[in-house]
Amino acid sequence: MHQKLLVLLIGLLRKCRERTWGKCKNTDSLLGRVFIVTGANSGIGKETVKELAKRKATVILACRYLQTAQNAISDIRTQISTGKLVPMKLNLASFSSIREFVAEVIENFAEVHVLINNAGVYVPFKEHALTDDGFEIHFGVNHLGHFLLTNLLLEHLKRNGPSRIVIVTSKLFESGTIDFSNLNGEKGLVVKGRMNPAYCNSKLANTYFGIELAKQTKNSGINVYMVCPGFTYTGLFRNVKRSWFHYIIFSPVALLFLRTANQGAQTVLHCAIEPSLSNESGHIYRDCKLYVSKKKLDHDVALRLWDVSAKLTKINESLN
C-alpha cells in the first residue's frame, strides 16, 4: 500500500512538473519552409524533425553518418507520412565536411529558412578527444563546428528571410568559463564532482555565439534564439560509464526531472516556428519562454570569442 502511494505521489509530482516545461502550441502548416537540423538522427533533433514533418516542412537531416540519417527517416515514416525529409552527411568535427555540406545545400536548395544547431557531444574530459582539425572535441564540435556552419550559410539565410537560427545550449553554460588562454583545455581543466568543464565551457561558447550573432544580424531578416531544452533523456551521455549503483540512485531524480526527447524538443520547436517571436532576437529560451540567466554575460567576451573563432575556422578566407 505504501509503495503504491509513493508511486502515485511521484506520478502526480511529475505531472505537475511537466505542466511547467512548456509546449509549442503552434500547429500552422510549414509547407514550403526548409529547415536544417544538425544531429537529427536521435534525441531532441529527431523529435524536432518529427514535429516539423507533421507540419509538412522540408527538413534536411544533417548527421555525421548518412546511414543514421536514413535510419531515422525510415523510423519517422512509420509514424508520419507528411513533410519532405532529406538525409545529408555533416561531420561537425571536420571543417572540410562542413564546407562540403554547405556547398551541397546551396546547390540543391534555393531556399533555407531555419537552421537548428542541435548536435552536440559529451565525452569524458580525461579521454582528451580531438576533432579532425585538432581542437578539443567539445569546443571543436559544439562551438566551432556550428560557428563555421552558421557563417557559411548566413548569406543564404539572409536571402530567404525572414529566417531563423536556433542554437541549442544548456543551463550548464552558467557553470562554464571562457579562458582565451585555454580554449582547447591545453592547460588542463578543473573537474568538480561529475561536471564536465569542457562541455559546460562549450555551452557557454554557444550562448556567447548566439548573443554576438544576433547583434551582427540585426535588421537583416534573421532572428537568433538560444535554447536550453531542459534535463532530457537522450543519447548525449552514452560515452559516460555508470555503474548499476548510480542508476539506482538516479532513478527517483529521473522520474521527477528527466524529460523525454519530445518534451526537450518543445522549446527548440517553439523558437523555430512560433510567429509571436518574429520581432525577438538574441534571447535565451527555456520552457517555451524567456530565460533570465543567473550568470552575467559580457558582450565584450562575446565579440572577442567571435573574432577568435573566425580566425580558428578561417571563416573570412572561406567567404572571400
Short mmCIF file of C-alpha atoms in Angstrom, two decimals:
data_model
loop_
_atom_site.label_atom_id
_atom_site.label_comp_id
_atom_site.label_asym_id
_atom_site.label_seq_id
_atom_site.Cartn_x
_atom_site.Cartn_y
_atom_site.Cartn_z
CA MET A 1 0.00 0.00 0.00
CA HIS A 2 2.77 2.42 0.96
CA GLN A 3 4.62 1.59 -2.27
CA LYS A 4 1.51 2.31 -4.36
CA LEU A 5 1.04 5.64 -2.60
CA LEU A 6 4.68 6.53 -3.22
CA VAL A 7 4.38 5.69 -6.93
CA LEU A 8 1.16 7.73 -7.13
CA LEU A 9 2.81 10.68 -5.38
CA ILE A 10 5.82 10.59 -7.70
CA GLY A 11 3.46 10.39 -10.69
CA LEU A 12 1.48 13.41 -9.50
CA LEU A 13 4.65 15.39 -8.83
CA ARG A 14 5.93 14.59 -12.31
CA LYS A 15 2.65 15.70 -13.88
CA CYS A 16 2.92 18.97 -12.00
CA ARG A 17 6.48 19.47 -13.25
CA GLU A 18 5.51 18.62 -16.82
CA ARG A 19 2.98 21.46 -16.80
CA THR A 20 5.82 23.93 -16.20
CA TRP A 21 8.02 22.65 -19.02
CA GLY A 22 6.16 24.37 -21.82
CA LYS A 23 4.83 23.05 -25.11
CA CYS A 24 4.95 24.52 -28.59
CA LYS A 25 1.34 25.33 -29.35
CA ASN A 26 1.72 26.48 -32.95
CA THR A 27 0.46 23.89 -35.46
CA ASP A 28 0.43 26.02 -38.63
CA SER A 29 1.42 24.35 -41.90
CA LEU A 30 5.12 24.73 -42.77
CA LEU A 31 4.65 23.64 -46.38
CA GLY A 32 7.36 25.27 -48.48
CA ARG A 33 9.58 26.08 -45.50
CA VAL A 34 13.03 24.47 -45.42
CA PHE A 35 14.74 23.55 -42.14
CA ILE A 36 18.20 22.19 -41.38
CA VAL A 37 18.54 20.18 -38.16
CA THR A 38 22.01 19.06 -37.07
CA GLY A 39 22.21 15.85 -35.05
CA ALA A 40 18.81 14.90 -36.42
CA ASN A 41 19.12 11.13 -36.15
CA SER A 42 18.32 10.80 -32.45
CA GLY A 43 17.13 12.53 -29.29
CA ILE A 44 15.91 16.12 -29.43
CA GLY A 45 16.99 16.50 -33.04
CA LYS A 46 14.92 13.54 -34.23
CA GLU A 47 11.88 14.66 -32.25
CA THR A 48 12.21 18.14 -33.72
CA VAL A 49 12.24 16.61 -37.21
CA LYS A 50 9.10 14.62 -36.37
CA GLU A 51 7.25 17.73 -35.25
CA LEU A 52 8.34 19.67 -38.34
CA ALA A 53 7.31 16.78 -40.61
CA LYS A 54 3.85 16.73 -39.01
CA ARG A 55 3.54 20.35 -40.13
CA LYS A 56 4.59 19.45 -43.73
CA ALA A 57 8.02 21.11 -43.65
CA THR A 58 11.01 20.15 -45.76
CA VAL A 59 13.73 19.05 -43.34
CA ILE A 60 17.39 18.36 -44.05
CA LEU A 61 18.66 15.81 -41.53
CA ALA A 62 22.31 16.79 -41.13
CA CYS A 63 24.06 13.82 -39.50
CA ARG A 64 27.60 12.55 -39.10
CA TYR A 65 26.74 9.31 -40.88
CA LEU A 66 24.36 9.22 -43.84
CA GLN A 67 23.08 5.80 -42.79
CA THR A 68 21.92 7.02 -39.38
CA ALA A 69 20.01 9.84 -41.09
CA GLN A 70 18.37 7.33 -43.43
CA ASN A 71 17.52 5.06 -40.50
CA ALA A 72 15.92 7.98 -38.66
CA ILE A 73 13.82 8.82 -41.70
CA SER A 74 12.69 5.20 -42.04
CA ASP A 75 11.62 5.18 -38.40
CA ILE A 76 9.84 8.54 -38.65
CA ARG A 77 7.97 7.34 -41.75
CA THR A 78 6.38 4.53 -39.75
CA GLN A 79 4.51 7.25 -37.84
CA ILE A 80 4.41 10.35 -40.06
CA SER A 81 3.86 10.45 -43.81
CA THR A 82 3.83 14.23 -44.35
CA GLY A 83 6.77 16.56 -44.95
CA LYS A 84 9.85 16.04 -47.09
CA LEU A 85 12.84 14.52 -45.27
CA VAL A 86 16.29 14.75 -46.83
CA PRO A 87 19.29 12.87 -45.38
CA MET A 88 22.67 14.59 -45.70
CA LYS A 89 26.12 13.93 -44.31
CA LEU A 90 27.61 16.52 -41.96
CA ASN A 91 30.53 15.83 -39.67
CA LEU A 92 30.86 18.82 -37.34
CA ALA A 93 34.24 17.54 -36.21
CA SER A 94 35.63 18.25 -39.68
CA PHE A 95 35.83 21.71 -41.25
CA SER A 96 36.14 20.17 -44.72
CA SER A 97 32.95 18.15 -44.17
CA ILE A 98 31.11 21.30 -43.08
CA ARG A 99 32.21 23.16 -46.21
CA GLU A 100 31.17 20.25 -48.43
CA PHE A 101 27.77 20.10 -46.73
CA VAL A 102 27.14 23.82 -47.16
CA ALA A 103 28.15 23.71 -50.83
CA GLU A 104 25.68 20.86 -51.41
CA VAL A 105 22.88 22.66 -49.56
CA ILE A 106 23.35 25.88 -51.54
CA GLU A 107 23.48 23.95 -54.82
CA ASN A 108 20.36 21.87 -54.16
CA PHE A 109 18.16 24.18 -52.08
CA ALA A 110 17.34 27.62 -53.44
CA GLU A 111 15.81 28.47 -50.08
CA VAL A 112 16.67 27.66 -46.48
CA HIS A 113 14.57 29.33 -43.82
CA VAL A 114 15.62 27.90 -40.46
CA LEU A 115 18.91 26.47 -39.19
CA ILE A 116 18.68 24.48 -35.96
CA ASN A 117 22.12 23.92 -34.42
CA ASN A 118 21.17 20.99 -32.23
CA ALA A 119 24.04 18.48 -32.45
CA GLY A 120 26.40 18.15 -29.52
CA VAL A 121 28.95 15.80 -28.00
CA TYR A 122 29.70 14.94 -24.39
CA VAL A 123 32.89 12.96 -23.85
CA PRO A 124 34.71 12.44 -20.53
CA PHE A 125 37.40 15.13 -20.49
CA LYS A 126 40.03 12.63 -19.36
CA GLU A 127 39.82 11.00 -22.80
CA HIS A 128 41.27 14.16 -24.40
CA ALA A 129 39.30 13.60 -27.60
CA LEU A 130 40.04 15.88 -30.55
CA THR A 131 38.30 16.89 -33.78
CA ASP A 132 39.77 16.12 -37.20
CA ASP A 133 41.27 19.62 -37.15
CA GLY A 134 42.93 19.12 -33.76
CA PHE A 135 40.55 21.01 -31.47
CA GLU A 136 39.30 19.79 -28.11
CA ILE A 137 36.16 17.83 -29.04
CA HIS A 138 33.59 19.91 -27.12
CA PHE A 139 34.98 23.28 -28.19
CA GLY A 140 35.57 21.99 -31.72
CA VAL A 141 32.19 20.34 -32.37
CA ASN A 142 29.71 22.09 -30.10
CA HIS A 143 31.06 25.57 -30.79
CA LEU A 144 33.48 25.87 -33.72
CA GLY A 145 31.64 23.38 -35.94
CA HIS A 146 28.35 25.23 -35.59
CA PHE A 147 30.10 28.60 -35.82
CA LEU A 148 31.56 27.69 -39.21
CA LEU A 149 28.35 26.06 -40.44
CA THR A 150 26.24 29.07 -39.50
CA ASN A 151 28.56 31.64 -41.03
CA LEU A 152 28.83 29.72 -44.30
CA LEU A 153 25.02 29.58 -44.53
CA LEU A 154 24.41 33.12 -43.33
CA GLU A 155 24.06 34.85 -46.71
CA HIS A 156 21.80 32.04 -47.96
CA LEU A 157 19.56 32.50 -44.91
CA LYS A 158 19.52 36.29 -45.38
CA ARG A 159 18.41 35.96 -49.00
CA ASN A 160 15.48 33.85 -47.91
CA GLY A 161 14.35 35.89 -44.93
CA PRO A 162 12.58 36.16 -42.69
CA SER A 163 14.69 33.31 -41.37
CA ARG A 164 15.79 31.94 -38.02
CA ILE A 165 18.80 30.36 -36.34
CA VAL A 166 18.19 28.28 -33.24
CA ILE A 167 21.23 27.41 -31.12
CA VAL A 168 20.72 24.62 -28.60
CA THR A 169 22.71 25.41 -25.50
CA SER A 170 22.18 24.27 -21.90
CA LYS A 171 21.66 25.79 -18.49
CA LEU A 172 25.04 24.22 -17.73
CA PHE A 173 26.59 27.21 -19.52
CA GLU A 174 26.21 29.00 -16.20
CA SER A 175 28.95 26.72 -14.85
CA GLY A 176 31.23 27.42 -17.80
CA THR A 177 34.09 29.84 -18.33
CA ILE A 178 35.75 31.31 -21.40
CA ASP A 179 39.51 31.35 -20.83
CA PHE A 180 41.11 32.65 -24.01
CA SER A 181 44.47 31.24 -22.95
CA ASN A 182 42.98 27.76 -22.54
CA LEU A 183 40.16 27.35 -25.07
CA ASN A 184 41.39 23.89 -26.01
CA GLY A 185 41.95 22.84 -22.42
CA GLU A 186 45.65 22.57 -23.18
CA LYS A 187 46.45 23.73 -19.64
CA GLY A 188 44.01 21.24 -18.19
CA LEU A 189 40.59 21.89 -16.66
CA VAL A 190 39.41 21.61 -13.07
CA VAL A 191 36.81 18.85 -12.78
CA LYS A 192 34.32 19.48 -9.98
CA GLY A 193 32.34 16.42 -8.98
CA ARG A 194 30.81 14.77 -12.07
CA MET A 195 30.63 18.00 -14.03
CA ASN A 196 32.43 18.03 -17.37
CA PRO A 197 34.02 21.50 -17.54
CA ALA A 198 34.79 21.22 -21.26
CA TYR A 199 31.12 20.59 -22.03
CA CYS A 200 29.97 23.47 -19.81
CA ASN A 201 32.50 25.78 -21.45
CA SER A 202 31.29 24.80 -24.91
CA LYS A 203 27.69 25.56 -23.93
CA LEU A 204 28.78 28.97 -22.69
CA ALA A 205 30.54 29.46 -26.04
CA ASN A 206 27.25 28.56 -27.77
CA THR A 207 25.46 31.21 -25.75
CA TYR A 208 28.04 33.90 -26.45
CA PHE A 209 27.94 32.95 -30.13
CA GLY A 210 24.17 33.48 -30.18
CA ILE A 211 24.46 36.85 -28.47
CA GLU A 212 27.03 38.17 -30.94
CA LEU A 213 25.32 36.57 -33.93
CA ALA A 214 22.07 38.36 -33.05
CA LYS A 215 23.98 41.63 -32.85
CA GLN A 216 25.70 41.12 -36.20
CA THR A 217 22.49 40.09 -37.98
CA LYS A 218 20.29 42.88 -36.59
CA ASN A 219 17.85 44.19 -39.21
CA SER A 220 19.00 41.54 -41.68
CA GLY A 221 15.83 39.45 -41.59
CA ILE A 222 17.45 36.80 -39.38
CA ASN A 223 16.38 36.16 -35.80
CA VAL A 224 18.60 34.22 -33.42
CA TYR A 225 17.45 32.21 -30.42
CA MET A 226 19.39 30.25 -27.80
CA VAL A 227 17.52 27.33 -26.26
CA CYS A 228 18.00 25.34 -23.09
CA PRO A 229 15.90 22.22 -23.68
CA GLY A 230 15.97 21.18 -20.03
CA PHE A 231 17.28 17.98 -18.45
CA THR A 232 16.40 15.49 -21.19
CA TYR A 233 16.81 11.76 -21.73
CA THR A 234 18.87 11.42 -24.93
CA GLY A 235 21.97 9.58 -26.09
CA LEU A 236 24.19 12.57 -25.29
CA PHE A 237 25.78 10.87 -22.28
CA ARG A 238 26.28 7.48 -23.96
CA ASN A 239 30.07 7.81 -23.59
CA VAL A 240 29.81 8.21 -19.81
CA LYS A 241 30.15 4.91 -17.98
CA ARG A 242 27.85 4.42 -14.98
CA SER A 243 27.55 1.55 -12.53
CA TRP A 244 24.26 -0.09 -11.54
CA PHE A 245 24.55 1.76 -8.20
CA HIS A 246 24.40 5.12 -9.97
CA TYR A 247 21.28 4.09 -11.86
CA ILE A 248 19.54 3.10 -8.63
CA ILE A 249 20.36 6.44 -7.00
CA PHE A 250 19.48 8.36 -10.15
CA SER A 251 16.07 6.72 -10.74
CA PRO A 252 13.99 8.97 -8.40
CA VAL A 253 15.65 12.07 -9.86
CA ALA A 254 14.93 10.85 -13.38
CA LEU A 255 11.27 10.18 -12.59
CA LEU A 256 10.80 13.72 -11.32
CA PHE A 257 13.09 15.82 -13.51
CA LEU A 258 14.10 13.96 -16.68
CA ARG A 259 12.20 15.00 -19.80
CA THR A 260 11.50 12.80 -22.78
CA ALA A 261 13.23 13.77 -26.01
CA ASN A 262 9.93 15.10 -27.34
CA GLN A 263 9.44 17.26 -24.25
CA GLY A 264 13.00 18.53 -24.66
CA ALA A 265 12.29 19.42 -28.28
CA GLN A 266 9.34 21.69 -27.49
CA THR A 267 11.29 24.90 -26.83
CA VAL A 268 13.51 24.24 -29.85
CA LEU A 269 10.37 23.92 -31.96
CA HIS A 270 8.81 26.97 -30.33
CA CYS A 271 11.78 29.16 -31.24
CA ALA A 272 11.93 27.71 -34.75
CA ILE A 273 8.31 28.33 -35.76
CA GLU A 274 6.34 30.46 -33.26
CA PRO A 275 5.17 33.62 -35.13
CA SER A 276 4.97 35.76 -31.98
CA LEU A 277 8.78 35.61 -31.68
CA SER A 278 9.31 37.25 -35.07
CA ASN A 279 10.50 40.53 -33.53
CA GLU A 280 12.72 38.91 -30.92
CA SER A 281 16.39 38.02 -31.33
CA GLY A 282 19.38 37.28 -29.14
CA HIS A 283 17.46 35.90 -26.17
CA ILE A 284 17.68 32.60 -24.27
CA TYR A 285 14.56 30.46 -24.01
CA ARG A 286 13.64 27.61 -21.69
CA ASP A 287 10.21 26.01 -21.18
CA CYS A 288 8.92 27.95 -24.23
CA LYS A 289 9.51 31.30 -22.52
CA LEU A 290 12.29 33.77 -21.93
CA TYR A 291 15.01 32.58 -19.58
CA VAL A 292 16.95 35.07 -17.49
CA SER A 293 20.40 33.72 -16.72
CA LYS A 294 21.92 33.97 -13.26
CA LYS A 295 25.29 34.35 -14.96
CA LYS A 296 26.37 37.79 -16.11
CA LEU A 297 27.14 37.61 -19.81
CA ASP A 298 29.82 40.03 -21.03
CA HIS A 299 29.26 41.38 -24.56
CA ASP A 300 32.97 42.11 -24.90
CA VAL A 301 33.70 38.42 -24.32
CA ALA A 302 31.10 37.52 -26.96
CA LEU A 303 32.80 39.76 -29.54
CA ARG A 304 36.29 38.53 -28.68
CA LEU A 305 35.18 34.90 -28.88
CA TRP A 306 33.65 35.63 -32.30
CA ASP A 307 36.92 37.10 -33.54
CA VAL A 308 38.98 34.19 -32.20
CA SER A 309 36.54 31.66 -33.66
CA ALA A 310 36.65 33.40 -37.04
CA LYS A 311 40.43 33.07 -37.10
CA LEU A 312 40.42 29.42 -35.97
CA THR A 313 37.86 28.42 -38.60
CA LYS A 314 39.38 30.75 -41.24
CA ILE A 315 35.84 31.89 -41.95
CA ASN A 316 36.90 35.14 -43.62
CA GLU A 317 39.00 33.19 -46.12
CA SER A 318 36.01 30.93 -46.84
CA LEU A 319 33.75 33.90 -47.56
CA ASN A 320 36.16 35.66 -49.91
#
